[in-house]
Amino acid sequence: MLIPLLLAFFSVWPPPPVMALQRLTSGDYMAVENANHFLVSPNGTFSSGFYRVGNNSYCYSIWFTNSFNKTLVWMANRDKPVNGEQSRLTLNADSNLVLTDADGTVVWSTDTVSDGEIELRLLETGNLVLMNQSQHFIWQSFDFPTDTLLPGQRFLKSSTLISMRTQRTYLSGFYYFKFNDDNVLNLIYNGPSLSSVYWPYTMVLVFENGRTPYNSSRIAILDEMGGFQSSDRFKFNATDYGFGPKRRLTMDYDGILRLYSLDEATGAWKITWVPDGRVDACMVHGLCGDYGICEYNPFPSCSCPPGFYRADSSDWTKGCKPLMNLTCESMSKEVDFIQLPNTDYFGYDWSYAQHVSIEVCRNICLSSCECSGFGYAVDGSGQCYPKSALRNGYRKPDLAVKMFMKVPEAMVKSTMDTYSNELNCSMETELVMNTHTEGGKGSKFEYMGLLIGVVVAIGVSEVVFVGFRSSTTGDDGGCVDLVKWIMKNVEDGEVGKVVDSRLNVEEDQRKKMKVLLKVGLQCVREDRNLRPVMSTIVELLACCEEPEEPDVHGDVYD
């Protein structure tokens, strides 16, 4: 009887609490398998230990303890993850902090040597330090930032914030925040084949951006109140400026630098500053690759110009490829121009002319094989920008520039009939990034993204096809037109009859599905001018309001 009682007692007894470490001393190590092996700052704001970044892949990292999903602020080995077994972080007797993989290979180290006793500690500032008996730092993580700057952390001429590769890929990405050679803080796209500055705007003088290159210190700092100051005269304050919130300045994976404040009650982050107050994400370089065009309404989306196709279906940064080879030989024969209204490609101007006609600008481009196209200002100034390369394209409704892409004449003839001046419900366009709301699940943005994906692909046919097929021989009054059949059932409130039963749509989702179907029907109108633009689609799906009834007379529904 005693043994069963003991077994029952221990089975309900809670597991022992995880006990964090306060320090490592010479000879100590942290094992990736041991859940107790992590450091914590004095007040518990930060933790430091092995952080899982993939399947059996770990990086030694620092994170905000109480933030949603343990937001990382520093990584030792972001580009060389270690195994989930037998990997160690060891403070050697010679004062060198060493990270080894399962096979003993040294993946990362501080390369430090010091006499006397050394300790590894995590400070309340988020700074991981090696300190001697005199409390002097012989190494600190603040000197080697990854993608985040913390309050009190000095940003120097040797410092660089490098973004993550994607939202869920922790490898070093292509976007940098650093002091450039002109002593000015820049946001830089540093891609596999090219590098370019996209902030501050490079088409104006440094002084017009409120900066100065005449400083030799190259130093910046974010203070505890949310104020940022730099030696190039760049400064800003958080919208919630003042003592209190935990903050971080992060070079995000999408190329935008953001200041965040932590809501400790929910663990969610709130954006409290972005460059220039409002950043059009399409001005970030490298987003849509060569020839690709970015449009922001209200989310950035990439598309290929007519006559071009996506180079990699999984990666927009690889851009678009032409249906025909664009070589000097092909361009030396009969060529023409594809016209793209309200569109421009940033930079790569190999010539410039003012107060000239489109015909003169066209002839300038035709005269050189190096010219890939030209931008022409349609505001009456007659500005002409022949370009040697077409990268970082963007489209805005109010952009007074028309782009002319030089291509073989045959390519123009085969594509002009398919080009639309407006971004309508098109399968050629795809959202390329998410909004930056962190924390919580099932947000309206996640749901909206799902719906947009269905509508853009016009998944209406997938959703309802089975129901249509099984009903056309029934009591539909001889209606065999799919669109008209859908419309009739939606108007009659028979959403369940329309939707494929295999989707298992719950009762509380019927209204949202009804909205989805109505928006989808508007997207397949025969008259393109009556189709909603992407911004309208986003608004409808975001709030799940029912759109206006489409005119069933004189349109595709007849």
Coordinates of C-alpha atoms in Angstrom, one line a residue:
M1 CA 0.0 0.0 0.0
L2 CA 2.9 2.4 0.8
I3 CA 4.5 2.1 -2.6
P4 CA 1.3 3.0 -4.6
L5 CA 0.8 6.0 -2.3
L6 CA 4.4 7.2 -2.8
L7 CA 4.0 6.8 -6.6
A8 CA 0.8 8.8 -6.6
F9 CA 2.5 11.5 -4.4
F10 CA 5.4 11.9 -6.8
S11 CA 3.3 11.8 -9.9
V12 CA 1.3 14.9 -8.9
W13 CA 4.3 16.7 -7.4
P14 CA 5.3 19.6 -9.7
P15 CA 8.6 19.3 -11.5
P16 CA 11.6 21.1 -10.0
P17 CA 11.8 24.8 -11.2
V18 CA 14.3 25.7 -13.8
M19 CA 17.2 27.4 -12.1
A20 CA 19.1 29.9 -14.2
L21 CA 22.8 30.6 -13.7
Q22 CA 24.1 33.9 -12.5
R23 CA 27.6 33.6 -13.9
L24 CA 30.2 31.3 -15.4
T25 CA 33.7 31.1 -14.0
S26 CA 36.9 29.6 -15.4
G27 CA 36.3 26.0 -16.3
D28 CA 32.5 26.2 -16.3
Y29 CA 30.4 25.4 -19.4
M30 CA 26.8 25.5 -20.6
A31 CA 25.4 22.4 -22.4
V32 CA 22.8 22.7 -25.1
E33 CA 20.8 19.8 -23.7
N34 CA 20.5 21.2 -20.2
A35 CA 17.4 23.4 -19.7
N36 CA 19.0 24.9 -16.6
H37 CA 22.0 26.1 -18.5
F38 CA 21.2 29.8 -19.2
L39 CA 22.2 33.1 -17.7
V40 CA 19.7 35.7 -16.5
S41 CA 20.2 39.4 -15.8
P42 CA 19.9 40.7 -12.2
N43 CA 16.3 41.8 -12.6
G44 CA 15.3 39.1 -15.1
T45 CA 14.9 41.4 -18.1
F46 CA 17.2 39.4 -20.3
S47 CA 18.2 35.8 -20.6
S48 CA 21.1 34.2 -22.5
G49 CA 21.5 30.7 -23.6
F50 CA 21.1 28.2 -26.5
Y51 CA 18.2 29.3 -28.7
R52 CA 16.6 26.9 -31.2
V53 CA 16.7 28.4 -34.7
G54 CA 15.8 25.3 -36.7
N55 CA 15.6 21.6 -36.7
N56 CA 18.3 20.4 -34.3
S57 CA 20.0 23.8 -34.8
Y58 CA 20.9 26.2 -32.0
C59 CA 22.6 29.6 -31.6
Y60 CA 24.0 31.1 -28.4
S61 CA 21.8 34.2 -28.0
I62 CA 20.4 36.9 -25.7
W63 CA 16.7 37.6 -25.6
F64 CA 14.0 39.6 -23.8
T65 CA 12.8 37.2 -21.1
N66 CA 9.2 38.4 -21.0
S67 CA 8.6 39.3 -24.6
F68 CA 6.3 37.3 -26.9
N69 CA 8.4 34.5 -28.5
K70 CA 11.5 35.6 -26.6
T71 CA 12.6 38.3 -29.0
L72 CA 16.3 38.0 -29.8
V73 CA 18.7 40.9 -29.4
W74 CA 22.1 39.3 -30.0
M75 CA 23.5 36.0 -31.5
A76 CA 27.0 34.7 -31.3
N77 CA 26.9 32.3 -34.2
R78 CA 23.9 33.3 -36.3
D79 CA 25.5 32.0 -39.5
K80 CA 26.9 28.8 -38.0
P81 CA 24.3 27.1 -35.8
V82 CA 25.4 24.2 -33.6
N83 CA 24.0 20.7 -33.0
G84 CA 21.2 20.2 -30.5
E85 CA 23.3 17.6 -28.6
Q86 CA 26.8 17.8 -27.1
S87 CA 27.4 21.4 -28.1
R88 CA 29.0 23.5 -25.4
L89 CA 29.8 27.1 -24.4
T90 CA 32.9 27.0 -22.3
L91 CA 34.9 29.6 -20.3
N92 CA 38.4 28.2 -20.6
A93 CA 41.1 28.6 -18.0
D94 CA 42.9 31.1 -20.3
S95 CA 39.8 33.4 -20.2
N96 CA 38.7 32.6 -23.8
L97 CA 34.9 32.0 -24.1
V98 CA 34.5 29.2 -26.7
L99 CA 31.4 27.8 -28.5
T100 CA 32.0 24.2 -29.8
D101 CA 29.8 22.0 -32.0
A102 CA 29.0 18.4 -31.2
D103 CA 32.2 17.2 -32.9
G104 CA 34.4 19.6 -30.9
T105 CA 34.8 22.1 -33.8
V106 CA 35.2 25.7 -32.5
V107 CA 32.3 27.6 -34.1
W108 CA 32.8 30.9 -32.3
S109 CA 35.0 32.5 -29.6
T110 CA 35.8 35.8 -28.0
D111 CA 39.6 35.4 -28.6
T112 CA 40.4 36.8 -25.2
V113 CA 43.3 36.2 -22.9
S114 CA 43.7 37.5 -19.4
D115 CA 45.5 36.7 -16.1
G116 CA 43.5 36.1 -13.0
E117 CA 39.9 35.2 -12.4
I118 CA 37.3 35.9 -15.1
E119 CA 33.5 35.8 -14.9
L120 CA 30.9 35.7 -17.6
R121 CA 27.8 37.7 -16.6
L122 CA 24.7 39.0 -18.3
L123 CA 24.0 42.6 -17.2
E124 CA 20.6 44.2 -16.8
T125 CA 21.3 46.3 -19.9
G126 CA 21.4 43.1 -22.0
N127 CA 25.1 43.3 -22.3
L128 CA 26.9 39.9 -22.0
V129 CA 30.4 40.6 -20.5
L130 CA 33.6 38.9 -19.6
M131 CA 34.9 40.8 -16.5
N132 CA 38.0 40.5 -14.4
Q133 CA 38.4 40.9 -10.6
S134 CA 38.6 44.7 -11.0
Q135 CA 35.2 44.7 -12.8
H136 CA 36.8 45.8 -16.0
F137 CA 35.3 44.3 -19.2
I138 CA 37.8 42.4 -21.4
W139 CA 35.0 41.6 -23.8
Q140 CA 31.3 42.6 -24.3
S141 CA 28.5 41.7 -26.7
F142 CA 27.7 45.4 -27.0
D143 CA 30.8 45.8 -29.2
F144 CA 29.4 43.2 -31.7
P145 CA 25.7 43.9 -32.4
T146 CA 23.8 41.6 -34.7
D147 CA 20.5 43.3 -35.8
T148 CA 19.5 45.2 -32.6
L149 CA 20.8 48.2 -30.7
L150 CA 19.8 48.5 -27.0
P151 CA 19.6 51.6 -24.8
G152 CA 23.0 52.6 -23.6
Q153 CA 24.8 50.6 -26.3
R154 CA 27.2 52.8 -28.2
F155 CA 27.0 52.6 -32.0
L156 CA 30.5 53.2 -33.5
K157 CA 32.1 53.5 -36.9
S158 CA 32.9 49.8 -36.7
S159 CA 29.3 48.8 -35.7
T160 CA 26.8 47.4 -38.2
L161 CA 23.2 46.2 -37.7
I162 CA 22.5 43.4 -40.2
S163 CA 19.0 42.2 -40.7
M164 CA 17.8 38.6 -40.6
R165 CA 17.5 36.9 -44.0
T166 CA 13.7 36.5 -43.6
Q167 CA 11.1 36.7 -40.9
R168 CA 11.9 33.2 -39.7
T169 CA 15.5 32.7 -41.0
Y170 CA 18.1 34.0 -38.6
L171 CA 21.0 34.0 -41.0
S172 CA 22.5 37.4 -41.9
G173 CA 20.4 39.2 -44.4
F174 CA 21.0 41.9 -47.0
Y175 CA 20.0 45.1 -45.2
Y176 CA 22.6 47.1 -43.2
F177 CA 22.5 50.0 -40.8
K178 CA 25.9 51.6 -40.4
F179 CA 28.1 54.7 -40.8
N180 CA 29.1 54.9 -44.5
D181 CA 32.4 56.3 -45.7
D182 CA 30.9 59.8 -45.7
N183 CA 30.5 59.6 -41.9
V184 CA 26.7 59.5 -42.3
L185 CA 24.3 56.9 -41.0
N186 CA 22.9 54.9 -43.9
L187 CA 20.5 52.1 -44.7
I188 CA 22.2 49.9 -47.3
Y189 CA 21.1 47.0 -49.4
N190 CA 24.0 44.7 -49.7
G191 CA 22.8 41.9 -52.0
P192 CA 24.6 39.0 -53.7
S193 CA 25.5 41.0 -56.8
L194 CA 25.2 44.7 -55.9
S195 CA 25.1 47.2 -53.1
S196 CA 23.2 50.5 -52.8
V197 CA 22.1 53.1 -50.3
Y198 CA 18.4 53.7 -50.0
W199 CA 18.2 55.9 -47.0
P200 CA 18.6 58.8 -46.6
Y201 CA 17.5 59.7 -50.1
T202 CA 20.7 59.9 -52.2
M203 CA 19.3 62.2 -54.9
V204 CA 19.7 65.2 -52.6
L205 CA 22.7 66.6 -50.8
V206 CA 23.7 65.4 -47.3
F207 CA 22.9 68.8 -45.8
E208 CA 19.4 68.8 -47.3
N209 CA 18.7 65.6 -45.3
G210 CA 19.7 67.5 -42.1
R211 CA 23.0 65.6 -41.9
T212 CA 26.7 66.6 -41.9
P213 CA 29.7 64.6 -43.2
Y214 CA 32.1 66.8 -41.2
N215 CA 32.5 64.6 -38.1
S216 CA 35.3 62.2 -37.3
S217 CA 33.9 60.5 -34.3
R218 CA 31.1 58.4 -36.0
I219 CA 29.2 57.6 -32.8
A220 CA 25.5 57.3 -32.0
I221 CA 23.5 56.1 -29.0
L222 CA 20.0 55.2 -28.0
D223 CA 19.2 56.4 -24.5
E224 CA 16.8 54.9 -21.9
M225 CA 14.1 57.5 -22.6
G226 CA 13.8 56.6 -26.3
G227 CA 16.0 59.3 -27.7
F228 CA 18.6 58.6 -30.4
Q229 CA 21.4 61.0 -31.3
S230 CA 24.2 60.6 -33.8
S231 CA 27.4 62.6 -34.6
D232 CA 26.1 63.3 -38.2
R233 CA 23.3 65.3 -36.5
F234 CA 20.6 62.7 -37.1
K235 CA 18.3 62.4 -34.1
F236 CA 14.8 61.2 -33.2
N237 CA 12.6 60.5 -30.2
A238 CA 10.2 57.6 -29.6
T239 CA 6.5 58.4 -29.8
D240 CA 6.3 57.3 -26.2
Y241 CA 9.4 59.2 -25.1
G242 CA 10.2 58.9 -21.4
F243 CA 11.4 56.5 -18.8
G244 CA 9.6 53.2 -18.4
P245 CA 9.3 51.0 -21.5
K246 CA 11.9 48.5 -22.5
R247 CA 13.1 49.4 -26.0
R248 CA 15.1 48.1 -28.9
L249 CA 16.2 49.5 -32.3
T250 CA 16.1 46.7 -34.9
M251 CA 17.2 46.5 -38.5
D252 CA 14.3 44.3 -39.6
Y253 CA 14.3 41.6 -42.3
D254 CA 12.4 43.8 -44.7
G255 CA 15.0 46.6 -44.8
I256 CA 13.2 49.0 -42.5
L257 CA 14.9 50.3 -39.2
R258 CA 12.3 50.4 -36.4
L259 CA 12.3 51.4 -32.8
Y260 CA 10.1 49.2 -30.6
S261 CA 8.7 49.5 -27.1
L262 CA 7.6 46.5 -25.0
D263 CA 4.2 46.1 -23.5
E264 CA 5.2 43.9 -20.6
A265 CA 1.6 43.0 -19.8
T266 CA 1.1 41.2 -23.1
G267 CA 4.7 40.7 -24.2
A268 CA 3.9 42.4 -27.5
W269 CA 6.0 45.1 -29.2
K270 CA 4.7 48.5 -30.4
I271 CA 6.5 50.4 -33.2
T272 CA 7.4 53.9 -31.8
W273 CA 9.6 55.2 -34.6
V274 CA 10.5 54.5 -38.3
P275 CA 12.6 56.7 -40.6
D276 CA 10.9 59.8 -41.8
G277 CA 7.8 59.1 -39.8
R278 CA 6.2 57.0 -42.6
V279 CA 8.3 54.6 -44.7
D280 CA 7.1 53.4 -48.1
A281 CA 8.5 49.9 -48.0
C282 CA 8.8 49.9 -51.8
M283 CA 11.7 52.4 -51.5
V284 CA 13.7 49.6 -49.9
H285 CA 16.2 48.3 -52.5
G286 CA 16.4 44.7 -53.5
L287 CA 12.8 43.8 -52.7
C288 CA 11.6 42.8 -56.1
G289 CA 14.9 42.2 -57.9
D290 CA 15.9 43.0 -61.4
Y291 CA 13.0 44.4 -63.6
G292 CA 10.5 43.7 -60.7
I293 CA 8.1 46.5 -59.8
C294 CA 7.0 47.2 -56.2
E295 CA 3.7 48.8 -55.4
Y296 CA 2.5 49.8 -51.9
N297 CA -1.3 49.8 -51.4
P298 CA -1.3 49.4 -48.4
F299 CA 1.2 46.4 -48.4
P300 CA 4.2 46.1 -50.6
S301 CA 3.7 43.7 -53.5
C302 CA 5.9 42.7 -56.4
S303 CA 5.0 42.1 -60.0
C304 CA 6.7 41.6 -63.3
P305 CA 6.3 44.0 -66.3
P306 CA 4.5 42.6 -69.3
G307 CA 6.8 40.3 -71.3
F308 CA 8.7 39.2 -68.2
Y309 CA 8.2 36.3 -65.8
R310 CA 9.2 35.6 -62.2
A311 CA 12.8 34.2 -62.0
D312 CA 12.2 32.2 -58.8
S313 CA 8.7 31.4 -57.7
S314 CA 9.8 31.3 -54.0
D315 CA 12.0 34.4 -53.9
W316 CA 11.1 37.8 -55.3
T317 CA 14.5 39.2 -54.6
K318 CA 15.7 37.3 -57.7
G319 CA 13.5 39.5 -59.8
C320 CA 12.0 38.9 -63.3
K321 CA 13.4 37.5 -66.5
P322 CA 12.4 38.6 -70.0
L323 CA 10.6 36.1 -72.4
M324 CA 13.3 37.0 -75.0
N325 CA 17.0 37.5 -74.4
L326 CA 17.9 41.1 -74.0
T327 CA 21.4 41.3 -75.5
C328 CA 23.3 43.9 -77.5
E329 CA 22.8 41.8 -80.5
S330 CA 19.0 41.5 -80.1
M331 CA 18.8 45.2 -79.3
S332 CA 20.8 46.2 -82.4
K333 CA 17.9 45.0 -84.6
E334 CA 14.2 46.1 -84.5
V335 CA 13.4 47.3 -81.0
D336 CA 10.6 49.1 -79.3
F337 CA 9.5 50.2 -75.8
I338 CA 7.1 48.8 -73.3
Q339 CA 5.4 51.8 -71.6
L340 CA 4.8 51.6 -67.8
P341 CA 2.8 54.6 -66.5
N342 CA 3.4 56.0 -62.9
T343 CA 6.5 53.8 -62.7
D344 CA 10.2 54.4 -62.3
Y345 CA 13.4 52.4 -61.5
F346 CA 15.8 53.9 -59.0
G347 CA 19.2 55.0 -60.0
Y348 CA 21.5 53.7 -62.8
D349 CA 21.0 56.9 -64.9
W350 CA 23.9 56.9 -67.4
S351 CA 22.7 60.2 -68.9
Y352 CA 20.3 63.1 -68.2
A353 CA 18.5 65.6 -70.3
Q354 CA 16.0 68.4 -69.5
H355 CA 13.4 70.2 -71.5
V356 CA 13.4 67.5 -74.2
S357 CA 10.6 65.6 -75.9
I358 CA 9.8 61.9 -75.5
E359 CA 11.0 61.4 -79.0
V360 CA 14.4 62.9 -78.2
C361 CA 14.7 60.9 -75.1
R362 CA 13.8 57.8 -77.0
N363 CA 16.5 58.4 -79.6
I364 CA 19.1 58.9 -76.9
C365 CA 18.3 55.5 -75.5
L366 CA 18.2 53.9 -79.0
S367 CA 21.6 55.3 -79.8
S368 CA 23.3 53.0 -77.2
C369 CA 23.2 49.3 -76.5
E370 CA 23.9 50.1 -72.9
C371 CA 20.5 51.8 -72.5
S372 CA 18.0 49.4 -71.0
G373 CA 15.2 51.9 -71.0
F374 CA 14.4 55.5 -70.0
G375 CA 12.2 57.3 -67.5
Y376 CA 10.4 60.4 -68.7
A377 CA 8.8 63.1 -66.4
V378 CA 5.3 63.8 -67.5
D379 CA 4.9 66.9 -65.3
G380 CA 5.9 69.3 -68.2
S381 CA 9.6 69.5 -67.2
G382 CA 10.7 67.2 -70.0
Q383 CA 13.3 65.4 -67.8
C384 CA 14.8 62.4 -69.4
Y385 CA 16.6 59.6 -67.6
P386 CA 18.2 56.9 -69.8
K387 CA 19.2 53.9 -67.6
S388 CA 21.8 51.3 -67.9
A389 CA 20.0 48.8 -65.6
L390 CA 16.4 48.4 -64.4
R391 CA 16.5 47.6 -60.7
N392 CA 14.4 48.7 -57.7
G393 CA 11.3 49.4 -59.6
Y394 CA 8.3 51.1 -58.0
R395 CA 4.9 52.3 -59.0
K396 CA 2.8 55.0 -57.4
P397 CA -0.5 56.5 -58.5
D398 CA 0.8 60.0 -58.2
L399 CA 4.3 59.4 -59.7
A400 CA 4.7 61.8 -62.6
V401 CA 7.1 59.5 -64.5
K402 CA 6.5 57.1 -67.3
M403 CA 9.0 54.3 -67.8
F404 CA 9.9 53.0 -71.2
M405 CA 11.6 49.6 -71.2
K406 CA 13.7 48.8 -74.3
V407 CA 12.9 45.3 -75.7
P408 CA 12.8 43.5 -79.1
E409 CA 9.8 44.7 -81.2
A410 CA 8.3 41.2 -81.3
M411 CA 8.1 41.2 -77.5
V412 CA 6.1 44.4 -77.4
K413 CA 3.6 43.1 -79.9
S414 CA 3.0 39.9 -77.9
T415 CA 2.6 41.7 -74.6
M416 CA 0.9 45.1 -75.0
D417 CA -2.6 43.7 -75.2
T418 CA -2.2 42.0 -71.8
Y419 CA -0.9 44.9 -69.8
S420 CA -3.2 46.8 -67.5
N421 CA -2.3 50.2 -66.1
E422 CA -3.9 49.5 -62.8
L423 CA -3.0 46.8 -60.2
N424 CA -6.2 44.9 -60.3
C425 CA -7.0 41.3 -59.2
S426 CA -4.0 39.8 -60.9
M427 CA -2.2 36.5 -60.4
E428 CA 1.0 38.3 -61.4
T429 CA 1.2 40.3 -58.2
E430 CA 2.1 38.9 -54.8
L431 CA 2.4 40.3 -51.4
V432 CA 6.0 40.1 -50.3
M433 CA 6.1 40.9 -46.6
N434 CA 4.0 40.9 -43.5
T435 CA 3.0 43.8 -41.2
H436 CA 5.1 44.2 -38.1
T437 CA 2.7 43.5 -35.3
E438 CA 4.2 41.1 -32.9
G439 CA 2.5 39.1 -30.2
G440 CA -0.9 37.3 -30.1
K441 CA -2.3 34.8 -32.5
G442 CA -4.9 34.9 -35.2
S443 CA -4.7 38.6 -35.9
K444 CA -6.8 40.2 -38.5
F445 CA -3.7 40.6 -40.7
E446 CA -3.1 36.9 -40.7
Y447 CA -6.7 36.2 -41.6
M448 CA -6.6 39.0 -44.2
G449 CA -3.4 37.5 -45.7
L450 CA -5.1 34.2 -46.1
L451 CA -8.2 35.7 -47.8
I452 CA -6.1 37.9 -50.1
G453 CA -4.2 34.8 -51.2
V454 CA -7.4 33.0 -52.0
V455 CA -8.9 36.0 -53.8
V456 CA -5.8 36.8 -55.8
A457 CA -5.6 33.3 -57.0
I458 CA -9.4 33.5 -57.4
G459 CA -9.9 30.4 -55.4
V460 CA -13.6 30.9 -55.7
S461 CA -13.5 28.3 -58.4
E462 CA -11.8 25.9 -56.1
V463 CA -14.1 26.6 -53.2
V464 CA -17.3 26.2 -55.1
F465 CA -16.6 23.9 -58.1
V466 CA -17.7 20.7 -56.4
G467 CA -20.9 22.3 -55.2
F468 CA -21.6 23.7 -58.7
R469 CA -20.9 20.3 -60.4
S470 CA -23.2 18.5 -58.1
S471 CA -26.0 21.1 -58.4
T472 CA -26.2 21.9 -62.1
T473 CA -28.4 18.9 -62.7
G474 CA -30.7 19.9 -59.7
D475 CA -33.2 22.7 -59.2
D476 CA -31.1 25.6 -60.4
G477 CA -33.5 26.5 -63.2
G478 CA -31.1 25.4 -65.9
C479 CA -28.4 27.8 -64.7
V480 CA -25.1 26.3 -65.9
D481 CA -23.0 29.5 -65.7
L482 CA -20.6 29.1 -62.7
V483 CA -20.5 32.8 -61.9
K484 CA -24.2 33.3 -62.1
W485 CA -24.8 30.2 -60.1
I486 CA -22.5 31.4 -57.3
M487 CA -24.2 34.9 -57.3
K488 CA -27.7 33.4 -57.1
N489 CA -26.8 31.2 -54.1
V490 CA -24.9 34.0 -52.3
E491 CA -27.9 36.4 -52.7
D492 CA -30.2 33.7 -51.4
G493 CA -28.0 33.2 -48.3
E494 CA -27.1 29.7 -49.4
V495 CA -23.4 30.0 -48.8
G496 CA -23.3 26.4 -47.5
K497 CA -24.7 25.2 -50.8
V498 CA -21.9 27.0 -52.7
V499 CA -18.9 26.1 -50.6
D500 CA -17.3 22.7 -51.0
S501 CA -18.3 20.7 -47.9
R502 CA -14.8 19.3 -47.6
L503 CA -13.6 22.7 -46.3
N504 CA -15.6 22.2 -43.1
V505 CA -16.7 25.9 -42.9
E506 CA -18.0 26.6 -39.4
E507 CA -21.3 28.6 -38.9
D508 CA -19.4 31.7 -37.6
Q509 CA -17.3 31.7 -40.7
R510 CA -20.2 31.9 -43.1
K511 CA -20.2 35.7 -43.2
K512 CA -16.5 35.9 -43.9
M513 CA -16.9 33.3 -46.7
K514 CA -19.8 35.3 -48.1
V515 CA -17.5 38.4 -48.2
L516 CA -14.8 36.4 -49.8
L517 CA -17.1 35.1 -52.5
K518 CA -18.5 38.5 -53.3
V519 CA -15.0 40.1 -53.6
G520 CA -14.0 37.2 -55.8
L521 CA -16.9 37.7 -58.1
Q522 CA -16.0 41.4 -58.5
C523 CA -12.4 40.3 -59.4
V524 CA -13.6 38.3 -62.4
R525 CA -15.8 41.0 -63.9
E526 CA -15.4 41.1 -67.7
D527 CA -14.8 44.9 -67.7
R528 CA -11.4 45.4 -66.0
N529 CA -12.4 49.0 -65.1
L530 CA -15.1 47.7 -62.8
R531 CA -12.7 45.4 -60.9
P532 CA -11.6 46.6 -57.5
V533 CA -8.0 47.6 -57.0
M534 CA -5.9 45.8 -54.5
S535 CA -6.2 48.5 -51.8
T536 CA -10.0 48.1 -52.0
I537 CA -9.7 44.4 -51.7
V538 CA -7.5 44.7 -48.6
E539 CA -9.9 47.1 -46.9
L540 CA -12.9 44.8 -47.6
L541 CA -11.2 41.7 -46.4
A542 CA -9.6 43.4 -43.4
C543 CA -12.8 44.4 -41.8
C544 CA -15.0 41.7 -43.5
E545 CA -17.6 44.2 -44.6
E546 CA -19.8 43.1 -47.4
P547 CA -18.9 44.9 -50.7
E548 CA -21.5 46.7 -52.8
E549 CA -23.6 44.3 -54.9
P550 CA -22.0 43.9 -58.3
D551 CA -24.2 45.0 -61.2
V552 CA -25.6 41.8 -62.6
H553 CA -27.0 43.5 -65.6
G554 CA -24.7 44.1 -68.6
D555 CA -21.7 42.5 -67.1
V556 CA -20.3 38.9 -67.0
Y557 CA -23.4 37.8 -65.2
D558 CA -25.7 38.0 -68.2

